[in-house]
């Protein structure tokens, strides 16, 4: 084992302690970012006159070779590498000899790892936003594909009011839009350069941090070195954003599970995205939706786990912080796998329009009847009461509302007239919800137009 900190020690680190301490298996995912950070730092050192031009050339050539090896997947890790920083410095020493030992001047792994990790995240957030965008396009497609099809809308999972199916699909678009906005705003807080903060107190080399930030593409520079090496707010925020994305996808997935059941039958699962049972030959299971729901729990656990790690840490860097990367890497892999799979599964899910429409019963238009009475001048509370009585009578008689006679209605409220029967149509009910954001076809059309603008607008800027 070759460490970056051997001088002070005469004894060797215990083997199992070495394994606990090492982070290479996780932080090798930031190899490219580590090289980029070192390239910028070397240039900063040259500009500050800390290393000679020829030394800089040598370091920069060596690092470029290493970057190539990383990209080709041919970088050879040694069992003696403690973390990605020592692995790359070890390889640089193999390649260019003793000059490599000057690279770490004024730098600590504390500001180095924070830089690598932020750089990694700054580069991944746009990919995640792209995945979300693609998924949102699927939702818009489904909304458009469903045309004028209608379905029951639910509260408490009890039939409530009829809605346009497109409106339901689009209800899953907006939470993800907010997730994207959250990620965009987080991006600004991640894009802060810690490099140059040293171990905790700053660095004495005179390296131009403005230059480093520019070189690495950071928008801001940390203003307090103690904070810079220990700030993992961006990690917690990323995990929170991911947990909320997971929660939103899980809510959709749960509804897909319910709506593809035989009892509902609103949607039919595509073969390519369903799985069977080893015992029951007839089964077609919504495993991918269930896994989406399940993984949302694991992601939430990562957030809670990491916040617990952070809570109560003394300032500044503590080794506990090494626990920051694996949850983020795992969560990122999960979500960037779930989004495209779920998107394709939903894209190829068939919508059974008849089944959805025939699940709307006349009681779902009870609110329309109350609205009808208010149009006749009845105060809404009284209208609600009378309509409730109508529902009570019909359900006791085992009839739909439209099967009651006009006399039945008028015995409850004389304001009821023959025209009430027009108010029992689900399409009529939907058409009347014409407020902005409502379920009427024209409101939903406007909603889809706005959604498309958002998707395309972001593409243009992004
Ligand atoms: N592997 C460490 C981490 O991920 C790098 C920083 C090590 N710093 C230290 N003082 N031991 O946090």
CSV table of C-alpha atoms and ligand atoms in Angstrom, one decimal:
chain,number,residue,atom,x,y,z
A,1,UNK,CA,0.0,0.0,0.0
A,2,UNK,CA,1.3,3.4,-1.1
A,3,UNK,CA,-0.2,6.3,0.8
A,4,UNK,CA,0.0,10.0,0.3
A,5,UNK,CA,0.7,10.5,4.0
A,6,UNK,CA,3.4,8.0,5.0
A,7,UNK,CA,6.2,10.2,6.4
A,8,UNK,CA,4.8,10.7,9.9
A,9,UNK,CA,4.2,7.0,10.5
A,10,UNK,CA,6.7,4.2,11.4
A,11,UNK,CA,4.0,1.5,11.6
A,12,UNK,CA,1.9,0.1,8.7
A,13,UNK,CA,-1.8,0.5,8.6
A,14,UNK,CA,-3.6,-2.7,9.6
A,15,UNK,CA,-5.0,-4.5,6.5
A,16,UNK,CA,-8.7,-4.5,7.5
A,17,UNK,CA,-8.3,-0.8,8.6
A,18,UNK,CA,-6.9,-0.2,5.1
A,19,UNK,CA,-10.0,-1.7,3.6
A,20,UNK,CA,-12.3,0.4,5.7
A,21,UNK,CA,-10.4,3.5,4.9
A,22,UNK,CA,-10.0,3.0,1.2
A,23,UNK,CA,-12.6,4.6,-1.1
A,24,UNK,CA,-11.2,3.7,-4.5
A,25,UNK,CA,-14.0,1.3,-5.3
A,26,UNK,CA,-16.4,4.2,-5.2
A,27,UNK,CA,-14.5,7.3,-6.1
A,28,UNK,CA,-13.0,5.9,-9.3
A,29,UNK,CA,-16.2,7.0,-10.9
A,30,UNK,CA,-14.8,10.5,-10.7
A,31,UNK,CA,-11.5,9.7,-12.3
A,32,UNK,CA,-12.0,12.0,-15.2
A,33,UNK,CA,-13.0,14.9,-13.0
A,34,UNK,CA,-10.0,14.3,-10.8
A,35,UNK,CA,-7.7,14.6,-13.8
A,36,UNK,CA,-9.4,17.7,-15.0
A,37,UNK,CA,-9.1,19.3,-11.6
A,38,UNK,CA,-5.4,18.4,-11.5
A,39,UNK,CA,-4.8,19.8,-15.0
A,40,UNK,CA,-6.3,23.1,-13.9
A,41,UNK,CA,-4.4,23.1,-10.6
A,42,UNK,CA,-1.1,22.4,-12.5
A,43,UNK,CA,-1.8,25.3,-14.8
A,44,UNK,CA,-2.6,27.5,-11.8
A,45,UNK,CA,0.7,26.5,-10.2
A,46,UNK,CA,2.6,27.4,-13.4
A,47,UNK,CA,0.9,30.8,-13.6
A,48,UNK,CA,1.7,31.5,-10.0
A,49,UNK,CA,5.4,30.6,-10.7
A,50,UNK,CA,5.3,27.6,-8.3
A,51,UNK,CA,6.3,25.2,-11.0
A,52,UNK,CA,8.4,25.8,-14.2
A,53,UNK,CA,6.9,25.8,-17.7
A,54,UNK,CA,8.7,22.5,-18.5
A,55,UNK,CA,7.4,20.9,-15.3
A,56,UNK,CA,3.9,22.0,-16.2
A,57,UNK,CA,4.3,20.5,-19.7
A,58,UNK,CA,5.4,17.2,-18.3
A,59,UNK,CA,2.6,17.1,-15.7
A,60,UNK,CA,0.0,18.1,-18.2
A,61,UNK,CA,1.2,15.5,-20.8
A,62,UNK,CA,1.2,12.8,-18.1
A,63,UNK,CA,-2.3,13.8,-17.0
A,64,UNK,CA,-3.5,13.8,-20.6
A,65,UNK,CA,-2.2,10.3,-21.1
A,66,UNK,CA,-4.0,9.2,-17.9
A,67,UNK,CA,-7.2,10.8,-19.1
A,68,UNK,CA,-6.9,8.9,-22.3
A,69,UNK,CA,-6.3,5.6,-20.4
A,70,UNK,CA,-9.4,6.3,-18.3
A,71,UNK,CA,-11.5,7.0,-21.3
A,72,UNK,CA,-10.2,3.8,-23.0
A,73,UNK,CA,-10.9,1.9,-19.8
A,74,UNK,CA,-7.2,0.8,-19.8
A,75,UNK,CA,-6.2,2.7,-16.6
A,76,UNK,CA,-4.6,0.1,-14.4
A,77,UNK,CA,-5.7,0.3,-10.7
A,78,UNK,CA,-3.4,-1.2,-8.1
A,79,UNK,CA,-4.6,-2.9,-4.9
A,80,UNK,CA,-2.4,-0.3,-3.2
A,81,UNK,CA,-4.5,2.7,-4.4
A,82,UNK,CA,-6.3,4.2,-1.5
A,83,UNK,CA,-8.5,6.5,-3.5
A,84,UNK,CA,-8.8,8.0,-7.0
A,85,UNK,CA,-6.4,10.9,-6.0
A,86,UNK,CA,-3.6,8.6,-5.0
A,87,UNK,CA,-4.2,6.3,-7.9
A,88,UNK,CA,-3.8,9.1,-10.4
A,89,UNK,CA,-0.8,10.6,-8.6
A,90,UNK,CA,0.8,7.1,-8.5
A,91,UNK,CA,0.3,6.7,-12.3
A,92,UNK,CA,1.6,10.2,-13.0
A,93,UNK,CA,4.7,9.3,-11.1
A,94,UNK,CA,5.1,6.2,-13.2
A,95,UNK,CA,4.8,8.2,-16.3
A,96,UNK,CA,6.8,11.4,-15.6
A,97,UNK,CA,8.9,10.6,-12.5
A,98,UNK,CA,9.6,12.9,-9.6
A,99,UNK,CA,8.0,16.1,-11.1
A,100,UNK,CA,4.7,14.5,-10.3
A,101,UNK,CA,5.5,15.1,-6.7
A,102,UNK,CA,5.1,18.8,-7.2
A,103,UNK,CA,1.5,18.7,-8.4
A,104,UNK,CA,0.0,18.5,-4.9
A,105,UNK,CA,1.7,21.8,-3.8
A,106,UNK,CA,-0.8,23.9,-1.9
A,107,UNK,CA,-3.6,21.4,-2.4
A,108,UNK,CA,-5.3,18.9,-0.1
A,109,UNK,CA,-7.4,16.0,-0.9
A,110,UNK,CA,-10.1,17.9,1.1
A,111,UNK,CA,-10.4,20.6,-1.5
A,112,UNK,CA,-9.6,18.2,-4.3
A,113,UNK,CA,-12.4,15.7,-3.5
A,114,UNK,CA,-14.9,18.5,-3.1
A,115,UNK,CA,-13.9,19.8,-6.5
A,116,UNK,CA,-14.1,16.4,-8.2
A,117,UNK,CA,-17.5,15.7,-6.7
A,118,UNK,CA,-19.0,19.0,-7.6
A,119,UNK,CA,-17.5,18.7,-11.1
A,120,UNK,CA,-19.0,15.3,-11.4
A,121,UNK,CA,-22.4,16.6,-10.4
A,122,UNK,CA,-22.3,19.7,-12.6
A,123,UNK,CA,-21.7,17.3,-15.5
A,124,UNK,CA,-24.5,14.9,-14.5
A,125,UNK,CA,-27.3,17.3,-13.7
A,126,UNK,CA,-27.9,18.2,-17.4
A,127,UNK,CA,-28.0,14.5,-18.2
A,128,UNK,CA,-30.7,14.0,-15.6
A,129,UNK,CA,-32.6,17.0,-16.9
A,130,UNK,CA,-32.5,15.5,-20.4
A,131,UNK,CA,-33.9,12.2,-19.1
A,132,UNK,CA,-36.7,14.0,-17.4
A,133,UNK,CA,-37.4,16.0,-20.5
A,134,UNK,CA,-37.6,12.8,-22.6
A,135,UNK,CA,-39.9,11.3,-20.1
A,136,UNK,CA,-42.2,14.4,-20.1
A,137,UNK,CA,-42.4,14.1,-23.9
A,138,UNK,CA,-43.8,10.6,-23.4
A,139,UNK,CA,-46.5,12.0,-21.1
A,140,UNK,CA,-47.4,14.6,-23.7
A,141,UNK,CA,-47.5,11.9,-26.4
A,142,UNK,CA,-49.9,9.8,-24.3
A,143,UNK,CA,-52.1,12.8,-23.6
A,144,UNK,CA,-52.3,13.6,-27.3
A,145,UNK,CA,-52.8,10.0,-28.2
A,146,UNK,CA,-55.8,9.7,-25.7
A,147,UNK,CA,-57.6,12.5,-27.7
A,148,UNK,CA,-61.1,13.1,-26.3
A,149,UNK,CA,-61.1,9.9,-24.2
A,150,UNK,CA,-62.5,10.3,-20.7
A,151,UNK,CA,-62.0,8.5,-17.4
A,152,UNK,CA,-63.1,8.6,-13.8
A,153,UNK,CA,-61.1,11.1,-11.7
A,154,UNK,CA,-60.5,10.0,-8.1
A,155,UNK,CA,-60.1,11.4,-4.7
A,156,UNK,CA,-59.3,9.0,-1.8
A,157,UNK,CA,-59.3,6.4,-4.7
A,158,UNK,CA,-63.1,6.8,-4.8
A,159,UNK,CA,-64.8,7.9,-7.9
A,160,UNK,CA,-65.1,11.7,-7.9
A,161,UNK,CA,-65.6,13.5,-11.2
A,162,UNK,CA,-65.1,12.7,-14.8
A,163,UNK,CA,-61.9,13.9,-16.4
A,164,UNK,CA,-60.2,13.9,-19.8
A,165,UNK,CA,-57.6,11.1,-19.9
A,166,UNK,CA,-55.2,13.6,-21.4
A,167,UNK,CA,-55.6,15.7,-18.2
A,168,UNK,CA,-54.6,12.7,-16.1
A,169,UNK,CA,-51.5,12.1,-18.1
A,170,UNK,CA,-50.6,15.7,-17.9
A,171,UNK,CA,-51.0,15.7,-14.2
A,172,UNK,CA,-47.8,13.7,-14.1
A,173,UNK,CA,-46.0,16.2,-16.3
A,174,UNK,CA,-46.0,19.1,-13.9
A,175,UNK,CA,-44.4,17.6,-10.9
A,176,UNK,CA,-41.5,16.5,-13.1
A,177,UNK,CA,-41.3,20.0,-14.5
A,178,UNK,CA,-40.9,21.3,-10.9
A,179,UNK,CA,-38.2,18.7,-10.4
A,180,UNK,CA,-36.3,20.0,-13.4
A,181,UNK,CA,-36.6,23.6,-12.1
A,182,UNK,CA,-35.2,22.3,-8.7
A,183,UNK,CA,-32.3,20.7,-10.5
A,184,UNK,CA,-31.6,23.8,-12.5
A,185,UNK,CA,-31.6,25.9,-9.3
A,186,UNK,CA,-29.4,23.3,-7.5
A,187,UNK,CA,-27.0,23.5,-10.5
A,188,UNK,CA,-26.1,27.0,-9.5
A,189,UNK,CA,-25.3,26.0,-5.9
A,190,UNK,CA,-23.2,23.0,-7.1
A,191,UNK,CA,-21.3,25.1,-9.5
A,192,UNK,CA,-19.0,26.6,-6.8
A,193,UNK,CA,-15.3,26.0,-6.9
A,194,UNK,CA,-13.7,24.7,-3.6
A,195,UNK,CA,-10.2,24.2,-5.1
A,196,UNK,CA,-7.7,26.5,-3.5
A,197,UNK,CA,-9.2,26.0,0.0
A,198,UNK,CA,-6.3,23.7,1.0
A,199,UNK,CA,-7.0,21.3,3.8
A,200,UNK,CA,-9.1,23.9,5.6
A,201,UNK,CA,-7.3,27.2,5.9
A,202,UNK,CA,-6.7,28.2,2.3
A,203,UNK,CA,-3.4,27.9,0.3
A,204,UNK,CA,-0.3,30.0,0.2
A,205,UNK,CA,0.7,29.5,-3.4
A,206,UNK,CA,-1.0,32.6,-4.9
A,207,UNK,CA,-2.9,30.3,-7.4
A,208,UNK,CA,-5.6,32.4,-9.2
A,209,UNK,CA,-8.8,30.8,-8.1
A,210,UNK,CA,-10.8,32.9,-10.6
A,211,UNK,CA,-8.7,31.3,-13.3
A,212,UNK,CA,-9.4,27.8,-11.9
A,213,UNK,CA,-13.1,28.4,-11.8
A,214,UNK,CA,-13.1,29.5,-15.4
A,215,UNK,CA,-11.0,26.7,-16.5
A,216,UNK,CA,-13.2,24.1,-14.9
A,217,UNK,CA,-16.4,25.7,-15.8
A,218,UNK,CA,-17.6,26.7,-12.3
A,219,UNK,CA,-19.8,29.8,-12.1
A,220,UNK,CA,-18.8,30.8,-8.5
A,221,UNK,CA,-15.9,30.5,-6.1
A,222,UNK,CA,-16.3,29.4,-2.4
A,223,UNK,CA,-15.7,32.3,0.0
A,224,UNK,CA,-14.8,30.5,3.1
A,225,UNK,CA,-12.2,27.7,3.0
A,226,UNK,CA,-13.5,26.0,6.2
A,227,UNK,CA,-17.0,25.8,4.8
A,228,UNK,CA,-15.7,24.9,1.3
A,229,UNK,CA,-14.1,21.6,2.3
A,230,UNK,CA,-17.0,20.5,4.5
A,231,UNK,CA,-20.0,21.8,2.6
A,232,UNK,CA,-22.1,18.9,1.4
A,233,UNK,CA,-25.4,20.8,1.1
A,234,UNK,CA,-25.2,20.1,-2.6
A,235,UNK,CA,-25.1,16.4,-1.9
A,236,UNK,CA,-28.1,16.5,0.4
A,237,UNK,CA,-30.0,18.7,-2.1
A,238,UNK,CA,-29.2,16.4,-4.9
A,239,UNK,CA,-30.5,13.4,-2.9
A,240,UNK,CA,-33.6,15.4,-2.0
A,241,UNK,CA,-34.3,16.3,-5.7
A,242,UNK,CA,-33.8,12.6,-6.5
A,243,UNK,CA,-36.0,11.5,-3.7
A,244,UNK,CA,-38.8,13.8,-4.9
A,245,UNK,CA,-38.4,12.6,-8.5
A,246,UNK,CA,-38.6,9.0,-7.2
A,247,UNK,CA,-41.7,9.9,-5.2
A,248,UNK,CA,-43.3,11.4,-8.3
A,249,UNK,CA,-42.5,8.4,-10.5
A,250,UNK,CA,-43.6,6.1,-7.7
A,251,UNK,CA,-47.0,7.8,-7.6
A,252,UNK,CA,-47.4,7.4,-11.4
A,253,UNK,CA,-46.1,3.8,-11.2
A,254,UNK,CA,-48.6,2.9,-8.4
A,255,UNK,CA,-51.4,4.2,-10.6
A,256,UNK,CA,-50.2,2.2,-13.5
A,257,UNK,CA,-50.2,-0.9,-11.3
A,258,UNK,CA,-53.7,-0.2,-10.2
A,259,UNK,CA,-55.0,0.8,-13.7
A,260,UNK,CA,-53.5,-2.3,-15.4
A,261,UNK,CA,-55.2,-4.7,-13.0
A,262,UNK,CA,-58.0,-6.7,-14.4
A,263,UNK,CA,-60.4,-5.0,-12.0
A,264,UNK,CA,-59.7,-1.6,-13.5
A,265,UNK,CA,-58.4,-2.6,-17.0
A,266,UNK,CA,-57.9,1.0,-18.1
A,267,UNK,CA,-54.5,0.2,-19.5
A,268,UNK,CA,-52.9,-3.0,-20.9
A,269,UNK,CA,-49.3,-3.8,-20.1
A,270,UNK,CA,-47.0,-4.3,-23.1
A,271,UNK,CA,-45.3,-7.7,-23.2
A,272,UNK,CA,-41.8,-6.1,-23.6
A,273,UNK,CA,-42.3,-4.4,-20.2
A,274,UNK,CA,-44.1,-7.0,-18.2
A,275,UNK,CA,-42.8,-10.2,-16.5
A,276,UNK,CA,-44.4,-13.6,-15.9
A,277,UNK,CA,-44.7,-15.9,-12.9
A,278,UNK,CA,-42.6,-19.1,-12.6
A,279,UNK,CA,-45.7,-20.8,-11.2
A,280,UNK,CA,-48.9,-19.2,-12.5
A,281,UNK,CA,-48.9,-19.4,-16.3
A,282,UNK,CA,-51.5,-16.8,-16.8
A,283,UNK,CA,-49.7,-14.0,-15.0
A,284,UNK,CA,-48.5,-10.8,-16.5
A,285,UNK,CA,-46.9,-8.7,-13.8
A,286,UNK,CA,-46.1,-4.9,-13.7
A,287,UNK,CA,-42.7,-5.5,-12.2
A,288,UNK,CA,-41.1,-2.5,-13.7
A,289,UNK,CA,-43.7,-0.2,-12.3
A,290,UNK,CA,-43.3,-1.9,-8.9
A,291,UNK,CA,-39.5,-1.6,-9.0
A,292,UNK,CA,-39.9,2.1,-9.7
A,293,UNK,CA,-42.1,2.3,-6.6
A,294,UNK,CA,-39.7,0.2,-4.6
A,295,UNK,CA,-36.6,2.1,-5.7
A,296,UNK,CA,-38.2,5.4,-4.7
A,297,UNK,CA,-38.0,4.0,-1.1
A,298,UNK,CA,-34.3,3.2,-1.4
A,299,UNK,CA,-33.6,6.7,-2.8
A,300,UNK,CA,-35.5,8.3,0.0
A,301,UNK,CA,-33.4,6.2,2.4
A,302,UNK,CA,-30.2,7.5,0.9
A,303,UNK,CA,-31.3,11.1,1.6
A,304,UNK,CA,-32.2,10.3,5.2
A,305,UNK,CA,-29.1,8.3,5.7
A,306,UNK,CA,-26.8,11.0,4.4
A,307,UNK,CA,-28.4,13.8,6.3
A,308,UNK,CA,-27.9,11.6,9.4
A,309,UNK,CA,-24.2,11.3,8.5
A,310,UNK,CA,-24.0,15.1,8.3
A,311,UNK,CA,-25.8,15.9,11.4
A,312,UNK,CA,-23.5,17.0,14.2
A,313,UNK,CA,-20.2,16.8,12.3
A,314,UNK,CA,-17.7,19.1,13.7
A,315,UNK,CA,-16.2,21.7,11.3
A,316,UNK,CA,-14.4,21.2,8.9
A,317,UNK,CA,-13.5,18.0,7.0
A,318,UNK,CA,-14.2,14.7,8.7
A,319,UNK,CA,-13.8,11.3,7.2
A,320,UNK,CA,-17.5,10.7,7.6
A,321,UNK,CA,-17.8,12.9,4.5
A,322,UNK,CA,-16.4,10.0,2.4
A,323,UNK,CA,-19.9,8.5,2.7
A,324,UNK,CA,-21.2,11.2,0.4
A,325,UNK,CA,-20.5,9.7,-2.9
A,326,UNK,CA,-21.9,6.2,-3.0
A,327,UNK,CA,-25.5,7.3,-2.3
A,328,UNK,CA,-25.3,9.9,-5.0
A,329,UNK,CA,-23.8,7.6,-7.6
A,330,UNK,CA,-26.3,4.8,-6.8
A,331,UNK,CA,-29.2,7.2,-6.9
A,332,UNK,CA,-28.0,8.7,-10.2
A,333,UNK,CA,-27.7,5.2,-11.8
A,334,UNK,CA,-31.1,4.2,-10.5
A,335,UNK,CA,-33.0,7.2,-11.8
A,336,UNK,CA,-31.2,7.4,-15.1
A,337,UNK,CA,-32.2,3.7,-15.6
A,338,UNK,CA,-35.8,4.1,-14.4
A,339,UNK,CA,-36.6,7.1,-16.5
A,340,UNK,CA,-36.0,5.6,-19.9
A,341,UNK,CA,-37.4,2.2,-19.0
A,342,UNK,CA,-40.6,3.7,-17.5
A,343,UNK,CA,-40.9,6.1,-20.5
A,344,UNK,CA,-40.8,3.2,-23.0
A,345,UNK,CA,-43.1,1.1,-20.9
A,346,UNK,CA,-45.7,3.9,-20.7
A,347,UNK,CA,-45.2,4.8,-24.4
A,348,UNK,CA,-46.2,1.2,-25.4
A,349,UNK,CA,-49.0,0.8,-22.8
A,350,UNK,CA,-52.4,0.5,-24.5
A,351,UNK,CA,-55.2,2.7,-23.4
A,352,UNK,CA,-58.6,1.0,-23.2
A,353,UNK,CA,-60.9,3.9,-23.9
A,354,UNK,CA,-64.2,2.0,-23.5
A,355,UNK,CA,-63.3,0.6,-20.2
A,356,UNK,CA,-62.3,4.0,-18.9
A,357,UNK,CA,-65.4,5.7,-20.1
A,358,UNK,CA,-67.8,2.9,-19.0
A,359,UNK,CA,-66.4,3.2,-15.4
A,360,UNK,CA,-67.9,6.6,-15.1
A,361,UNK,CA,-71.2,6.4,-13.3
A,362,UNK,CA,-73.9,9.0,-13.0
A,363,UNK,CA,-73.1,9.7,-9.4
A,364,UNK,CA,-69.9,11.3,-10.6
A,365,UNK,CA,-72.1,14.1,-12.0
A,366,UNK,CA,-73.7,14.8,-8.6
A,367,UNK,CA,-71.6,18.0,-8.3
A,368,UNK,CA,-72.9,19.0,-11.7
A,369,UNK,CA,-76.5,18.7,-10.4
A,370,UNK,CA,-75.6,20.9,-7.5
A,371,UNK,CA,-74.1,23.4,-9.9
A,372,UNK,CA,-77.3,23.1,-12.0
A,373,UNK,CA,-79.3,24.1,-8.9
A,374,UNK,CA,-77.0,27.0,-8.1
A,375,UNK,CA,-77.6,28.3,-11.6
A,376,UNK,CA,-81.3,28.3,-10.8
A,377,UNK,CA,-80.5,30.5,-7.8
A,378,UNK,CA,-80.3,27.9,-5.0
A,379,UNK,CA,-77.4,28.7,-2.6
A,380,UNK,CA,-74.7,26.1,-3.0
A,381,UNK,CA,-74.9,24.6,0.5
A,382,UNK,CA,-78.7,23.9,-0.1
A,383,UNK,CA,-78.0,22.6,-3.6
A,384,UNK,CA,-75.3,20.3,-2.1
A,385,UNK,CA,-77.8,19.1,0.5
A,386,UNK,CA,-80.6,18.4,-2.1
A,387,UNK,CA,-78.3,16.6,-4.5
A,388,UNK,CA,-77.0,14.5,-1.6
A,389,UNK,CA,-80.6,13.5,-1.0
A,390,UNK,CA,-81.1,12.6,-4.6
A,391,UNK,CA,-78.0,10.4,-4.5
A,392,UNK,CA,-79.3,8.8,-1.4
A,393,UNK,CA,-82.6,7.9,-2.9
A,394,UNK,CA,-81.1,6.6,-6.2
A,395,UNK,CA,-78.6,4.4,-4.5
A,396,UNK,CA,-81.2,3.0,-2.1
A,397,UNK,CA,-83.3,2.1,-5.2
A,398,UNK,CA,-80.3,0.7,-7.0
A,399,UNK,CA,-80.8,3.2,-9.8
A,400,UNK,CA,-78.5,5.6,-11.8
A,401,UNK,CA,-79.4,9.3,-11.3
A,402,UNK,CA,-80.8,9.4,-14.9
A,403,UNK,CA,-83.3,6.6,-14.1
A,404,UNK,CA,-85.1,8.6,-11.4
A,405,UNK,CA,-88.2,10.4,-12.5
A,406,UNK,CA,-88.6,14.2,-12.7
A,407,UNK,CA,-91.1,13.8,-9.8
A,408,UNK,CA,-88.5,12.1,-7.7
A,409,UNK,CA,-86.2,15.1,-8.2
A,410,UNK,CA,-88.9,17.7,-7.7
A,411,UNK,CA,-90.0,16.0,-4.4
A,412,UNK,CA,-86.6,17.0,-3.1
A,413,UNK,CA,-86.2,20.4,-4.7
A,414,UNK,CA,-88.8,22.1,-6.9
A,415,UNK,CA,-86.1,24.0,-8.7
A,416,UNK,CA,-85.3,20.8,-10.6
A,417,UNK,CA,-86.7,20.9,-14.2
A,418,UNK,CA,-86.6,18.6,-17.2
A,419,UNK,CA,-83.3,20.2,-18.4
A,420,UNK,CA,-81.5,18.6,-15.4
A,421,UNK,CA,-81.0,15.4,-17.4
A,422,UNK,CA,-78.7,17.3,-19.8
A,423,UNK,CA,-76.4,17.9,-16.8
A,424,UNK,CA,-75.8,14.2,-16.3
A,425,UNK,CA,-73.6,13.8,-19.3
A,426,UNK,CA,-69.9,13.2,-18.4
A,427,UNK,CA,-68.7,15.0,-21.5
A,428,UNK,CA,-70.9,18.0,-20.5
A,429,UNK,CA,-69.4,17.9,-17.0
A,430,UNK,CA,-65.9,17.9,-18.5
A,431,UNK,CA,-66.7,20.7,-21.0
A,432,UNK,CA,-67.9,22.9,-18.2
A,433,UNK,CA,-64.5,22.8,-16.3
A,434,UNK,CA,-63.1,25.4,-18.6
A,435,UNK,CA,-61.0,27.4,-16.1
A,436,UNK,CA,-57.3,27.6,-16.8
A,437,UNK,CA,-55.8,24.3,-15.7
A,438,UNK,CA,-59.3,22.6,-15.8
A,439,UNK,CA,-60.2,19.4,-17.5
A,440,UNK,CA,-62.2,20.8,-20.5
A,441,UNK,CA,-60.8,19.8,-23.9
A,442,UNK,CA,-59.9,23.4,-24.7
A,443,UNK,CA,-58.2,24.0,-21.3
A,444,UNK,CA,-56.3,20.8,-21.7
A,445,UNK,CA,-55.3,21.8,-25.2
A,446,UNK,CA,-53.8,25.0,-23.9
A,447,UNK,CA,-52.1,23.1,-21.1
A,448,UNK,CA,-50.4,20.9,-23.6
A,449,UNK,CA,-49.3,23.8,-25.7
A,450,UNK,CA,-47.7,25.4,-22.6
A,451,UNK,CA,-46.1,22.2,-21.7
A,452,UNK,CA,-44.6,21.8,-25.2
A,453,UNK,CA,-43.2,25.3,-25.0
A,454,UNK,CA,-41.5,24.5,-21.7
A,455,UNK,CA,-39.9,21.4,-23.1
A,456,UNK,CA,-38.7,23.0,-26.3
A,457,UNK,CA,-37.7,26.2,-24.6
A,458,UNK,CA,-35.4,24.3,-22.3
A,459,UNK,CA,-34.0,22.4,-25.2
A,460,UNK,CA,-33.1,25.7,-26.9
A,461,UNK,CA,-31.4,27.2,-23.9
A,462,UNK,CA,-29.9,24.0,-22.6
B,1,LIG,N1,-11.5,9.8,0.1
B,1,LIG,C1,-11.7,11.0,0.7
B,1,LIG,C2,-13.2,11.4,0.6
B,1,LIG,O1,-13.9,11.0,-0.2
B,1,LIG,C3,-10.9,12.0,0.2
B,1,LIG,C4,-10.5,13.1,1.1
B,1,LIG,C5,-9.5,12.5,2.1
B,1,LIG,N2,-9.1,13.5,3.0
B,1,LIG,C6,-8.5,13.2,4.2
B,1,LIG,N3,-8.2,14.2,5.0
B,1,LIG,N4,-8.3,12.0,4.5
B,1,LIG,O2,-13.7,12.2,1.4
